[in-house]
PDB file of C-alpha atoms and ligand atoms in Angstrom:
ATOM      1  CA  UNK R   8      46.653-111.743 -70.455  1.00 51.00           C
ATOM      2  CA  UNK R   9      44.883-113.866 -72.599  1.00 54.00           C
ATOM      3  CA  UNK R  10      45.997-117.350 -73.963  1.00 56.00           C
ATOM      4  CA  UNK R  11      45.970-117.388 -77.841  1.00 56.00           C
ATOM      5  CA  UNK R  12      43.675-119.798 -78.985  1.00 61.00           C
ATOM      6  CA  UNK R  13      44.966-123.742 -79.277  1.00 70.00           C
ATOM      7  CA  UNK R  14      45.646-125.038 -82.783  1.00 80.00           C
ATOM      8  CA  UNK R  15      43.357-127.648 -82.605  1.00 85.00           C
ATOM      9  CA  UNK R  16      41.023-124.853 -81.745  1.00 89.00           C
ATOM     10  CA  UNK R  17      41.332-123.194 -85.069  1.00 95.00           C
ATOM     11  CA  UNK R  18      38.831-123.250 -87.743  1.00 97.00           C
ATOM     12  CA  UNK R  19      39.133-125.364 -91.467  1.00 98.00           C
ATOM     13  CA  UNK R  20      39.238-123.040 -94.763  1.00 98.00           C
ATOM     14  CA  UNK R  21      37.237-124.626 -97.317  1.00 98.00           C
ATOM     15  CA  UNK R  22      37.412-122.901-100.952  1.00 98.00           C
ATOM     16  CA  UNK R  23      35.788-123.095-104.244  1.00 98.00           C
ATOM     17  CA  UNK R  24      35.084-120.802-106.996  1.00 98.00           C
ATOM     18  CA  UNK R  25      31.916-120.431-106.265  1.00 98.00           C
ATOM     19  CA  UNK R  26      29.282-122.925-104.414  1.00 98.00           C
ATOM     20  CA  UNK R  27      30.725-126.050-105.736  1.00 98.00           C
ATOM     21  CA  UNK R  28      32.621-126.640-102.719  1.00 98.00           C
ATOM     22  CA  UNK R  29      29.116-127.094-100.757  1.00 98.00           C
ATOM     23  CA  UNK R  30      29.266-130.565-102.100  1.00 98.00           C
ATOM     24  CA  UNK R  31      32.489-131.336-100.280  1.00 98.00           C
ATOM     25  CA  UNK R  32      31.620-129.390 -97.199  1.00 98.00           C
ATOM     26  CA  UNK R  33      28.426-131.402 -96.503  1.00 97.00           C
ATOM     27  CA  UNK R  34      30.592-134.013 -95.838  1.00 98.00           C
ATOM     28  CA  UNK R  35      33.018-132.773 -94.120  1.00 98.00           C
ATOM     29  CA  UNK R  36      30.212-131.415 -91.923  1.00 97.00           C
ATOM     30  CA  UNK R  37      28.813-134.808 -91.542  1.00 97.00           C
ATOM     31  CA  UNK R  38      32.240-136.729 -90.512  1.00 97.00           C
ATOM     32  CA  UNK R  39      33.709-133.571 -88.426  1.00 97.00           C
ATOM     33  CA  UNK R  40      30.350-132.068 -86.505  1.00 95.00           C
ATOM     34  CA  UNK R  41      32.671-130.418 -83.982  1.00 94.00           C
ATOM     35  CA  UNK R  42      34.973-128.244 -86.024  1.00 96.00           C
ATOM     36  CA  UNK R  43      35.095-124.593 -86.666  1.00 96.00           C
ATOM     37  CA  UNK R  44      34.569-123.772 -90.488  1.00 98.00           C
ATOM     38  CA  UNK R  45      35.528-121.134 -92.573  1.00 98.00           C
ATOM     39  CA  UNK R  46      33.763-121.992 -96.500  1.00 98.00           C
ATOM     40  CA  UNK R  47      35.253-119.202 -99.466  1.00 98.00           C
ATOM     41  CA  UNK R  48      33.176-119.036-102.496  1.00 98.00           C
ATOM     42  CA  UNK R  49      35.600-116.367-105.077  1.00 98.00           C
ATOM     43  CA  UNK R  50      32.211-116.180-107.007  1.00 97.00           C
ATOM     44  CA  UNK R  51      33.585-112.636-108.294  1.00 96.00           C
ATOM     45  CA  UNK R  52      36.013-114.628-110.607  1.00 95.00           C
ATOM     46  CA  UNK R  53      33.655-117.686-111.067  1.00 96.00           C
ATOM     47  CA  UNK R  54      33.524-119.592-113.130  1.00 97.00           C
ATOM     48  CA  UNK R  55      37.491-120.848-112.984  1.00 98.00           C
ATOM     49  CA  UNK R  56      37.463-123.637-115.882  1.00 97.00           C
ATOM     50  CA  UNK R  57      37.960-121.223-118.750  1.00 96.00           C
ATOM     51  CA  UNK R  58      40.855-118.893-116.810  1.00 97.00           C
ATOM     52  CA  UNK R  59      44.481-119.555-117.702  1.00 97.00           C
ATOM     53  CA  UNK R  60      46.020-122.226-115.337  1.00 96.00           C
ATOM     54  CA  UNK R  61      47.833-118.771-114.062  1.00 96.00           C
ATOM     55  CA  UNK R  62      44.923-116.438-113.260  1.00 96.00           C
ATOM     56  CA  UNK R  63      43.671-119.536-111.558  1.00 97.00           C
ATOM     57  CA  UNK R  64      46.832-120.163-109.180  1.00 97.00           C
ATOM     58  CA  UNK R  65      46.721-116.423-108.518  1.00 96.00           C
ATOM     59  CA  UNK R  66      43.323-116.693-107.431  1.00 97.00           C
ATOM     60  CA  UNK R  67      43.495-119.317-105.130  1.00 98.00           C
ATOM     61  CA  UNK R  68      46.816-118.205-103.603  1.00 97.00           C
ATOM     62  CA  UNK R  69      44.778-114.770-102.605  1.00 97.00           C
ATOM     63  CA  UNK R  70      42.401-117.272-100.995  1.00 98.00           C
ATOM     64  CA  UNK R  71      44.556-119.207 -99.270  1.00 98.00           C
ATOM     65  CA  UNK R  72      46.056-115.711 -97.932  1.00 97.00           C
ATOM     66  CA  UNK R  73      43.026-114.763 -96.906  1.00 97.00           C
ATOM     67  CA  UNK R  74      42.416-117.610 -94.910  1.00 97.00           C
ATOM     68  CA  UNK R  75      45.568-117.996 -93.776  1.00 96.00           C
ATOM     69  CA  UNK R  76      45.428-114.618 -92.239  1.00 95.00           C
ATOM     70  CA  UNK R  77      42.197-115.801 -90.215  1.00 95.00           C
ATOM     71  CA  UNK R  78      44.399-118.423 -88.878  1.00 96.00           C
ATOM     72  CA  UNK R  79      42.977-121.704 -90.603  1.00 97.00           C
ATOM     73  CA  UNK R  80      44.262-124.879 -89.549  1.00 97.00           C
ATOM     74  CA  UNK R  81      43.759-126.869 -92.485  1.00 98.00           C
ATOM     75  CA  UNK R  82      43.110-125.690 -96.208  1.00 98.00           C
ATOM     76  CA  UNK R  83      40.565-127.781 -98.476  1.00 98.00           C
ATOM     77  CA  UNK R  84      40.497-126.801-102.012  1.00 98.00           C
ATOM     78  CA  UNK R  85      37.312-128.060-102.974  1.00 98.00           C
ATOM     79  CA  UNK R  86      37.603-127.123-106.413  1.00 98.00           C
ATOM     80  CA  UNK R  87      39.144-129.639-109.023  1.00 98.00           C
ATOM     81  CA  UNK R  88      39.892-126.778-111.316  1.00 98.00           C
ATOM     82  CA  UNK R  89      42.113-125.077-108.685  1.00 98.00           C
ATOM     83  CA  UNK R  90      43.627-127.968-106.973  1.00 98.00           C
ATOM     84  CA  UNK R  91      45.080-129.197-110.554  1.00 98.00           C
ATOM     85  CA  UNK R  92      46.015-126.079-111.262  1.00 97.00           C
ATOM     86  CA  UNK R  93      47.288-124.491-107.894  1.00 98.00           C
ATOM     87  CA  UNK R  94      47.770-127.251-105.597  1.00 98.00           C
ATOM     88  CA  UNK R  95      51.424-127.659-106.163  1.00 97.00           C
ATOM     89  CA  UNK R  96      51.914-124.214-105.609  1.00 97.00           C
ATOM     90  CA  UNK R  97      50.050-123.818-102.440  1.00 98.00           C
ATOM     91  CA  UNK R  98      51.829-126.269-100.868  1.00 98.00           C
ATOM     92  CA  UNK R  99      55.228-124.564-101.913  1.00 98.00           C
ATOM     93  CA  UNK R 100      53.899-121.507 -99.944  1.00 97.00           C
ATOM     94  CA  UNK R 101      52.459-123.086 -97.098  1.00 97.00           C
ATOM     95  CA  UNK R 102      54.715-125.777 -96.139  1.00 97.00           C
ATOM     96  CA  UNK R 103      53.338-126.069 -92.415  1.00 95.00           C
ATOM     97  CA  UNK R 104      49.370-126.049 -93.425  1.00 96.00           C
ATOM     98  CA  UNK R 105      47.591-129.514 -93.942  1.00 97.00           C
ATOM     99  CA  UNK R 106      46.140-129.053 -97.207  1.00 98.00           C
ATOM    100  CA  UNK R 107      43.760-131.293 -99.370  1.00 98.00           C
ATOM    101  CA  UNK R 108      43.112-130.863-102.781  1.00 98.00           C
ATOM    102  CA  UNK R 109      40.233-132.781-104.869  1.00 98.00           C
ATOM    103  CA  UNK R 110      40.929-134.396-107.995  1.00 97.00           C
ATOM    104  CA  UNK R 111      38.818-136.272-110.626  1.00 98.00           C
ATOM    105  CA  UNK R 112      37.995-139.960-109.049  1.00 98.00           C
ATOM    106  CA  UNK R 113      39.480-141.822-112.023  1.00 98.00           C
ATOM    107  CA  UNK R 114      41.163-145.237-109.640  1.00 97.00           C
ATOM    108  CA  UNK R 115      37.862-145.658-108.631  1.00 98.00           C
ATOM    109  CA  UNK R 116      36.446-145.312-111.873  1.00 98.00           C
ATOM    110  CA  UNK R 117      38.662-147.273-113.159  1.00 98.00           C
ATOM    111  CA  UNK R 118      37.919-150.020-110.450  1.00 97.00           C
ATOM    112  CA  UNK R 119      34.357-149.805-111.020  1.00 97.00           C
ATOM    113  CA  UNK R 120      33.902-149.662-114.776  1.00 98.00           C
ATOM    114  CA  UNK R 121      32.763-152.847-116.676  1.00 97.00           C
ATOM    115  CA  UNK R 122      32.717-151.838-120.077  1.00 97.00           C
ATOM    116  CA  UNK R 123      36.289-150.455-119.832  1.00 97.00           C
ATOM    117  CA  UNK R 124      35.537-147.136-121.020  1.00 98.00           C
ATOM    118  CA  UNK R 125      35.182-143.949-118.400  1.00 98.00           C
ATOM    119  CA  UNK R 126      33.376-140.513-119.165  1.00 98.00           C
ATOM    120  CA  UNK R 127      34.916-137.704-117.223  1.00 98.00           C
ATOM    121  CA  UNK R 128      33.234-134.836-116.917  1.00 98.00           C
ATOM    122  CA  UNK R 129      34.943-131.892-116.080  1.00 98.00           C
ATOM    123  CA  UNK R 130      35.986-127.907-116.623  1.00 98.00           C
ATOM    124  CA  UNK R 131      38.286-127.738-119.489  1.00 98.00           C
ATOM    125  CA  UNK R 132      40.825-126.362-117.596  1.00 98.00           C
ATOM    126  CA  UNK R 133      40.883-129.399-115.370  1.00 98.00           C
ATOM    127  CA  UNK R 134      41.393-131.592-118.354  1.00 98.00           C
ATOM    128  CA  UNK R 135      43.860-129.630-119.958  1.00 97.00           C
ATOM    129  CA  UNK R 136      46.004-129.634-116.708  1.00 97.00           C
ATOM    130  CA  UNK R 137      49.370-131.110-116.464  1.00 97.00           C
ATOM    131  CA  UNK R 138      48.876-132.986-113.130  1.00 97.00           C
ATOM    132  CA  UNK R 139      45.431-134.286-114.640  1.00 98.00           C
ATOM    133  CA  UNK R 140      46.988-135.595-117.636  1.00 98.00           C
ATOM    134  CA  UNK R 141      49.969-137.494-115.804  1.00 98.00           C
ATOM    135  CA  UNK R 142      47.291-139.222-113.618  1.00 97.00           C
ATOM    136  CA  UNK R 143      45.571-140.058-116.863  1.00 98.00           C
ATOM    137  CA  UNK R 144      48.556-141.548-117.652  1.00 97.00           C
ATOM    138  CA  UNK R 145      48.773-143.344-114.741  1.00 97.00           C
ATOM    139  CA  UNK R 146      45.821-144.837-114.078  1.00 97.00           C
ATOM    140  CA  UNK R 147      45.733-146.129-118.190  1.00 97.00           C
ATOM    141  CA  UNK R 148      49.235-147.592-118.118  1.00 96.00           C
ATOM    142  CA  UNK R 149      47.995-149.695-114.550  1.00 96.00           C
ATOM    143  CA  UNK R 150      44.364-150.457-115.326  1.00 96.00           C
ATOM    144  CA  UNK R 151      43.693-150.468-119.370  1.00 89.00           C
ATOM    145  CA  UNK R 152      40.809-148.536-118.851  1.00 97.00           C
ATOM    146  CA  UNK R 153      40.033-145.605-121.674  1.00 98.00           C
ATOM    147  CA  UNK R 154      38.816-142.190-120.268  1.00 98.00           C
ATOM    148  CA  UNK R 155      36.996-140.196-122.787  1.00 98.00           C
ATOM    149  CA  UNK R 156      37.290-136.993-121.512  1.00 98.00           C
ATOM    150  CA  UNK R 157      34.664-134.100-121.605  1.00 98.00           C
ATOM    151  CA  UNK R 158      35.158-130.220-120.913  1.00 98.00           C
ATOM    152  CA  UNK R 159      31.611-129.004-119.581  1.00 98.00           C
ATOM    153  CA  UNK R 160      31.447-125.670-121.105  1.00 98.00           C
ATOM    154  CA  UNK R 161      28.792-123.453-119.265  1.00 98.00           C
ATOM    155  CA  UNK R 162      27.673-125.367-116.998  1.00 98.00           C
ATOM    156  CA  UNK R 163      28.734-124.033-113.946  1.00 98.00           C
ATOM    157  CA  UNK R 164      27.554-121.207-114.800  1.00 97.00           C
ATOM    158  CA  UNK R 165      24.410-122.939-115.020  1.00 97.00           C
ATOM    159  CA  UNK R 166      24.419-124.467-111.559  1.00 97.00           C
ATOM    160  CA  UNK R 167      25.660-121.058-110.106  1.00 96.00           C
ATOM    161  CA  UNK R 168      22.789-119.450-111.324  1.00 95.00           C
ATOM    162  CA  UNK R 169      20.366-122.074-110.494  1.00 94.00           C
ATOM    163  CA  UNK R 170      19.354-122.412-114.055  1.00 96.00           C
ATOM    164  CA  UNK R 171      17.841-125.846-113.709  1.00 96.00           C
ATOM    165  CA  UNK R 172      16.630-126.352-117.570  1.00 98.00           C
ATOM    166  CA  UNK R 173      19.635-124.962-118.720  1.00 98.00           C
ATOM    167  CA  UNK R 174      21.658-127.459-116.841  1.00 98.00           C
ATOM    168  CA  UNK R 175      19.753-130.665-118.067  1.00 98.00           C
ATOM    169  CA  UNK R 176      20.428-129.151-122.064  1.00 98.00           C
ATOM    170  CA  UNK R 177      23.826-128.720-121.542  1.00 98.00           C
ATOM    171  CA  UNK R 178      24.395-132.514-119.898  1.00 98.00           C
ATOM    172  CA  UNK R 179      22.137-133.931-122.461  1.00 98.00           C
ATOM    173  CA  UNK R 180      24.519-132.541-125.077  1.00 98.00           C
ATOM    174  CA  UNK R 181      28.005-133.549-122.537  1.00 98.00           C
ATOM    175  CA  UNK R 182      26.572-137.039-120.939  1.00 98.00           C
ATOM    176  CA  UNK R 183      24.848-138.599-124.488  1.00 97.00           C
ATOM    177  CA  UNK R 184      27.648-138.946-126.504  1.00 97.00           C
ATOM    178  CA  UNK R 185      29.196-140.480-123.734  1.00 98.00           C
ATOM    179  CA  UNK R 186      26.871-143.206-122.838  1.00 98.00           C
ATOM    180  CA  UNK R 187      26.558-143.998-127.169  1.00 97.00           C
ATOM    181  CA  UNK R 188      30.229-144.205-126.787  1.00 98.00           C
ATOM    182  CA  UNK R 189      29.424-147.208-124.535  1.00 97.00           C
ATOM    183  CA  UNK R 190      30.929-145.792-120.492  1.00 98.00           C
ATOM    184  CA  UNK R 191      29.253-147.125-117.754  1.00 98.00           C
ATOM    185  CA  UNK R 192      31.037-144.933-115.239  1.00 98.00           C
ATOM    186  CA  UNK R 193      30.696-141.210-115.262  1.00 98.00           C
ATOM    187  CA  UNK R 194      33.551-139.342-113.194  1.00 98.00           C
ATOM    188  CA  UNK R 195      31.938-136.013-111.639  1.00 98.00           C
ATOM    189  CA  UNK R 196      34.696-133.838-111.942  1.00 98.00           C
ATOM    190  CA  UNK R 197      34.084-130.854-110.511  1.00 98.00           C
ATOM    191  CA  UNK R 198      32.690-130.165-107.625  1.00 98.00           C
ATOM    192  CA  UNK R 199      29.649-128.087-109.200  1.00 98.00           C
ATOM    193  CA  UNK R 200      28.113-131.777-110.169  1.00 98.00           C
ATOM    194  CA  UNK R 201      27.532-133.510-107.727  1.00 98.00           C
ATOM    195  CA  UNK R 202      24.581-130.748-106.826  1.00 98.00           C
ATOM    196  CA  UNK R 203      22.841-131.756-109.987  1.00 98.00           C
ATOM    197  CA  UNK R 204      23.054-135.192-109.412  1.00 98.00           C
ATOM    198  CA  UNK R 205      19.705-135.801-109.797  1.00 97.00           C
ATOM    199  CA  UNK R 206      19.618-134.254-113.374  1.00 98.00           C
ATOM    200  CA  UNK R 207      22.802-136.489-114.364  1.00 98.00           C
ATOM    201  CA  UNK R 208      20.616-139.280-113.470  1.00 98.00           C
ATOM    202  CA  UNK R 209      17.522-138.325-115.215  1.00 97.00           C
ATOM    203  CA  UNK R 210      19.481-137.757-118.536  1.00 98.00           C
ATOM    204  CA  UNK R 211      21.416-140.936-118.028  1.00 98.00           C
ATOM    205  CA  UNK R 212      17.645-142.394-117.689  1.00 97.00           C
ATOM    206  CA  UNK R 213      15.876-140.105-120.366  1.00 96.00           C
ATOM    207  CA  UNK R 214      18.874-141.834-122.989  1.00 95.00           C
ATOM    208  CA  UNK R 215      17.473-145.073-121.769  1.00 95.00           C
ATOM    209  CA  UNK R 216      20.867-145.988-120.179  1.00 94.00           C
ATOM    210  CA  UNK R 217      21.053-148.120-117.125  1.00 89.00           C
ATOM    211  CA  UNK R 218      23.645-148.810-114.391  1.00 92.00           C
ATOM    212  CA  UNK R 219      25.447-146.244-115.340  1.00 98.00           C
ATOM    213  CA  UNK R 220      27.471-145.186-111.983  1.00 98.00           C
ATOM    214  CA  UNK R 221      28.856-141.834-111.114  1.00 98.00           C
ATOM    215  CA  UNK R 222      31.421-140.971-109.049  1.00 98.00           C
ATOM    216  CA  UNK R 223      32.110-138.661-106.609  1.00 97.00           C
ATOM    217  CA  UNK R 224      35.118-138.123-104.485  1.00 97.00           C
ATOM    218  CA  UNK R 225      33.581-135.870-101.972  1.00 98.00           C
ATOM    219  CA  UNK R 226      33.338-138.376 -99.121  1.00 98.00           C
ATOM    220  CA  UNK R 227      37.019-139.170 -99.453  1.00 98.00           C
ATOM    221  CA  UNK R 228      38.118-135.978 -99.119  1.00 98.00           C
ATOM    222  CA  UNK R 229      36.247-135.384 -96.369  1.00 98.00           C
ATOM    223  CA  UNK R 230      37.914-138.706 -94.676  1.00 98.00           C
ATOM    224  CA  UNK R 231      41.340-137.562 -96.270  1.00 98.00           C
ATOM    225  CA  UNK R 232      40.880-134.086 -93.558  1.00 98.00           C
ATOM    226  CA  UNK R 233      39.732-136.288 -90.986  1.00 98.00           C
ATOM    227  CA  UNK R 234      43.639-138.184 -91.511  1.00 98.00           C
ATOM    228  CA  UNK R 235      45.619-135.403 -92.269  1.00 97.00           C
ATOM    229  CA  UNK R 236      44.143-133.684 -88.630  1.00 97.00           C
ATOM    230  CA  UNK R 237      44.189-136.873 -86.586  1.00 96.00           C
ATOM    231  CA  UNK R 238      47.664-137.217 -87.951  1.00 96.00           C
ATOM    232  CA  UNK R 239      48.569-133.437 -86.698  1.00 94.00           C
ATOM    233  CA  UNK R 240      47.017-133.891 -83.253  1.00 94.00           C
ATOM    234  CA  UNK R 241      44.514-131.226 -84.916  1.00 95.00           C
ATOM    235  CA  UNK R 242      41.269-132.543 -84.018  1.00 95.00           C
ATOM    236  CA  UNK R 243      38.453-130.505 -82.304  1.00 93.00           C
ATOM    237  CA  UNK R 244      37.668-132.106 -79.047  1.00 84.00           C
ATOM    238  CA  UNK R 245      33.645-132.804 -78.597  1.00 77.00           C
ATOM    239  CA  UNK R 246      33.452-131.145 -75.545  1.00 65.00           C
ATOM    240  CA  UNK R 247      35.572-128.144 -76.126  1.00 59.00           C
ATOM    241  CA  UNK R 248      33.250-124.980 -74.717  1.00 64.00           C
ATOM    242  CA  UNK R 249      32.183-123.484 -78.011  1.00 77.00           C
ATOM    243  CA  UNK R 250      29.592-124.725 -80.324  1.00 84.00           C
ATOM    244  CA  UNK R 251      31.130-125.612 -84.021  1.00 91.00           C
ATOM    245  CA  UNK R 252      30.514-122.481 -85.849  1.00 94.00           C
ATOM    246  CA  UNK R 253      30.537-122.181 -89.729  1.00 97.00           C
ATOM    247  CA  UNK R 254      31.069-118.668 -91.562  1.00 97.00           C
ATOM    248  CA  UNK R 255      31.406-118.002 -94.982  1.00 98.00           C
ATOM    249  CA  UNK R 256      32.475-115.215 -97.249  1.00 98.00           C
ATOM    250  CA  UNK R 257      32.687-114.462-101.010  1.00 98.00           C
ATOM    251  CA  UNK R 258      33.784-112.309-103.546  1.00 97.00           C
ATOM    252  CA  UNK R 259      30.283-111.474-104.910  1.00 97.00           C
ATOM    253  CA  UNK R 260      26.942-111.372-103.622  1.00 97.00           C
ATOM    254  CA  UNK R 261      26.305-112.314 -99.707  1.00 98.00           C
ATOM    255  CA  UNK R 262      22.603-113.171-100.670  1.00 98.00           C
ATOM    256  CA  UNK R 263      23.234-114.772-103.263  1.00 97.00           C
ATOM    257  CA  UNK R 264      25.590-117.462-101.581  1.00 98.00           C
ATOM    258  CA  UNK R 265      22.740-117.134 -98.606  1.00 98.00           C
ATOM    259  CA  UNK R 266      20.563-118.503-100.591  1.00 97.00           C
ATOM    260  CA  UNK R 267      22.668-121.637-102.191  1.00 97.00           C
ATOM    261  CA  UNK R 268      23.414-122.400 -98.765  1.00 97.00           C
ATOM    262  CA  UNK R 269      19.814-122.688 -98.027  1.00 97.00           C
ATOM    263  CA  UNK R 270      18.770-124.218-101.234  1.00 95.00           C
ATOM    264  CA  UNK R 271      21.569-126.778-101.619  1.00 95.00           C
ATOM    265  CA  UNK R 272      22.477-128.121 -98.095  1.00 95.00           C
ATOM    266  CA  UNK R 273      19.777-126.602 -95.782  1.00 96.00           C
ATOM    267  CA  UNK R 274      21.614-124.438 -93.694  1.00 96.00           C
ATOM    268  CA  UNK R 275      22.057-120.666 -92.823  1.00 97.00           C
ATOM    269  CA  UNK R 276      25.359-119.528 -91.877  1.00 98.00           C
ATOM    270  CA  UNK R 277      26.564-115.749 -91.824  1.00 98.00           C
ATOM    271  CA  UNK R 278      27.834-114.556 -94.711  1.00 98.00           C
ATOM    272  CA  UNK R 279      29.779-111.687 -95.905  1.00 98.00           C
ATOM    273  CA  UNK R 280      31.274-110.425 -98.654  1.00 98.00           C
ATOM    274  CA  UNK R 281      34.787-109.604 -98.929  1.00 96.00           C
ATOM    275  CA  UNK R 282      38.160-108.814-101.286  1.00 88.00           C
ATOM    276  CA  UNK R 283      40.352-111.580-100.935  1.00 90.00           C
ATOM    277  CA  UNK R 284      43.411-109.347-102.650  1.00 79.00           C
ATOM    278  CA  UNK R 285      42.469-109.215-106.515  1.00 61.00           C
ATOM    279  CA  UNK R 286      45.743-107.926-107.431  1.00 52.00           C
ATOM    280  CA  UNK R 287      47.682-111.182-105.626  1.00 45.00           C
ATOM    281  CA  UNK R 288      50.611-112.312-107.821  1.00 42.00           C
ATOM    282  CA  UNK R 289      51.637-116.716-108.310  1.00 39.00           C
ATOM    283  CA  UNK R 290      55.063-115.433-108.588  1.00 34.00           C
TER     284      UNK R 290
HETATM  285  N1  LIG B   3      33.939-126.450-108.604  1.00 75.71           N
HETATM  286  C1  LIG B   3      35.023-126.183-109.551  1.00 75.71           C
HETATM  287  C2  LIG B   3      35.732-127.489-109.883  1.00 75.71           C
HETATM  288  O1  LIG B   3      35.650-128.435-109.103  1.00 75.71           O
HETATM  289  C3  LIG B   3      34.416-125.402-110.676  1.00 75.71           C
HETATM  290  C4  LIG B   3      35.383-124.684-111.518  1.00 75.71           C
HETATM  291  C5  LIG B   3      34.857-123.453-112.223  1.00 75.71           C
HETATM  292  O2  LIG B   3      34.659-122.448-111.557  1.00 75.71           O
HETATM  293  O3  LIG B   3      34.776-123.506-113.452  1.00 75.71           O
HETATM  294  O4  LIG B   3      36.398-127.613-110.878  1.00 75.71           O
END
């Protein structure tokens, strides 16, 4: 009889709407080389930021299902969108999974801006979010510093498509009245940004705007996992027999994620497309 396979054996589910989440899982690739990954891009219901906070949560409890039922060891929602709206909820109906959520960076912003004033840049449903708005709060009531917020209409639809002029219009419009509003910090909230980095920073230039720093919470995510499984005894041993393996699926077009994965972080895993249970109810 065979031995079922030990926990620490088990791969990590990493989900996004679409291929935002690459951002977050090139660095969990680069601080966790060893484990097993399992990315989710629900592409088929991309882009999330205009959904109802509901349609959201039901979306991203079919993902976590899905992974779930491919025995995950850890759940990353790499999606700011979902984790604000869905988080909560996900860890109501997973009690025993080690889940980590990203949310807009505003403490560090908040640490690192000069001029006081922070531009977040975000999906609107992010910054219409409850749990957003109480960390708002928070962060205001212990640092002073003033977020003007900004709802990025379109543009992950943009990045998804690769659209590269379309994306630099639509931050000129979202990042300029920012920077004439006098921020120095930019919060990249959503994990769609930080793959257009460069054009961020060539219309922060083009508006003849300097220091101007963005900020990204990938990395800490990535070392949030690393806690979370070191904490479970859940870490993949180096020399374990099997090389890490990474597999990904999505609820649109295999070739199309193919190709982000080889255009945006270099690599070429398997991917196939699958149903991750469109009719799956919050309640
Ligand atoms: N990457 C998601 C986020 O971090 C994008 C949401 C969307 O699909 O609109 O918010």
């Amino acid at each position: 009889m065979m031995n079922p396979p030990l926990p620490h054996e088990a791969p990590i589910g990493i989900f996004d709407s679409g291929v935002g989440g690459l951002s977050i899982l090139r660095h969990i690739r680069a601080q966790l080389p060893h484990e097993h990954l399992v990315y989710v891009a629900d592409t088929g219901f991309a882009p999330y930021g205009d959904k109802p906070e509901h349609v959201v949560a039901e979306r991203s409890l079919a993902v976590a299902r899905f992974l779930a039922a491919r025995g995950i060891k850890a759940f990353v929602v790499a999606c700011n969108t979902a984790t604000i709206s869905a988080v909560t909820l996900l860890r109501e109906r997973f009690p025993d999974m080690p889940i980590v959520g990203v949310e807009p960076g505003l403490k560090p912003a908040a640490a690192a801006t000069r001029s006081g004033k922070v531009g977040v840049l975000a999906t609107e449903r992010t910054l219409a979010g409850d749990k957003f708005l109480r960390l708002r709060d928070q962060i205001t009531d212990a640092t002073h510093a003033q977020f003007l917020l900004q709802p990025c209409r379109g543009l992950v639809d943009c990045i998804e498509a690769g659209d590269t002029d379309g994306t630099t219009a639509l931050l000129r419009r979202y990042v300029t009245p920012l920077l004439e509003e006098g921020a120095d910090t930019l919060v990249l909230g959503c994990t769609h940004y930080p793959l257009v980095k460069s054009s961020i920073e060539h219309v922060i230039a083009e508006a003849g705007h300097e220091g101007v720093a963005l900020v990204d919470t990938g990395e800490a995510v990535a070392r949030q996992l690393v806690r979370l499984l070191a904490t479970g005894s859940l870490l993949r041993t180096p020399d374990a027999v099997a090389p890490a393996h990474l597999e990904a699926f999505t609820s649109a077009s295999a070739t199309a994620l193919s190709a982000a994965f080889n255009t945006l972080i270099g690599i070429d895993p398997p991917v196939q497309e699958a149903d991750f249970g469109a009719n799956a109810q919050a309640a």
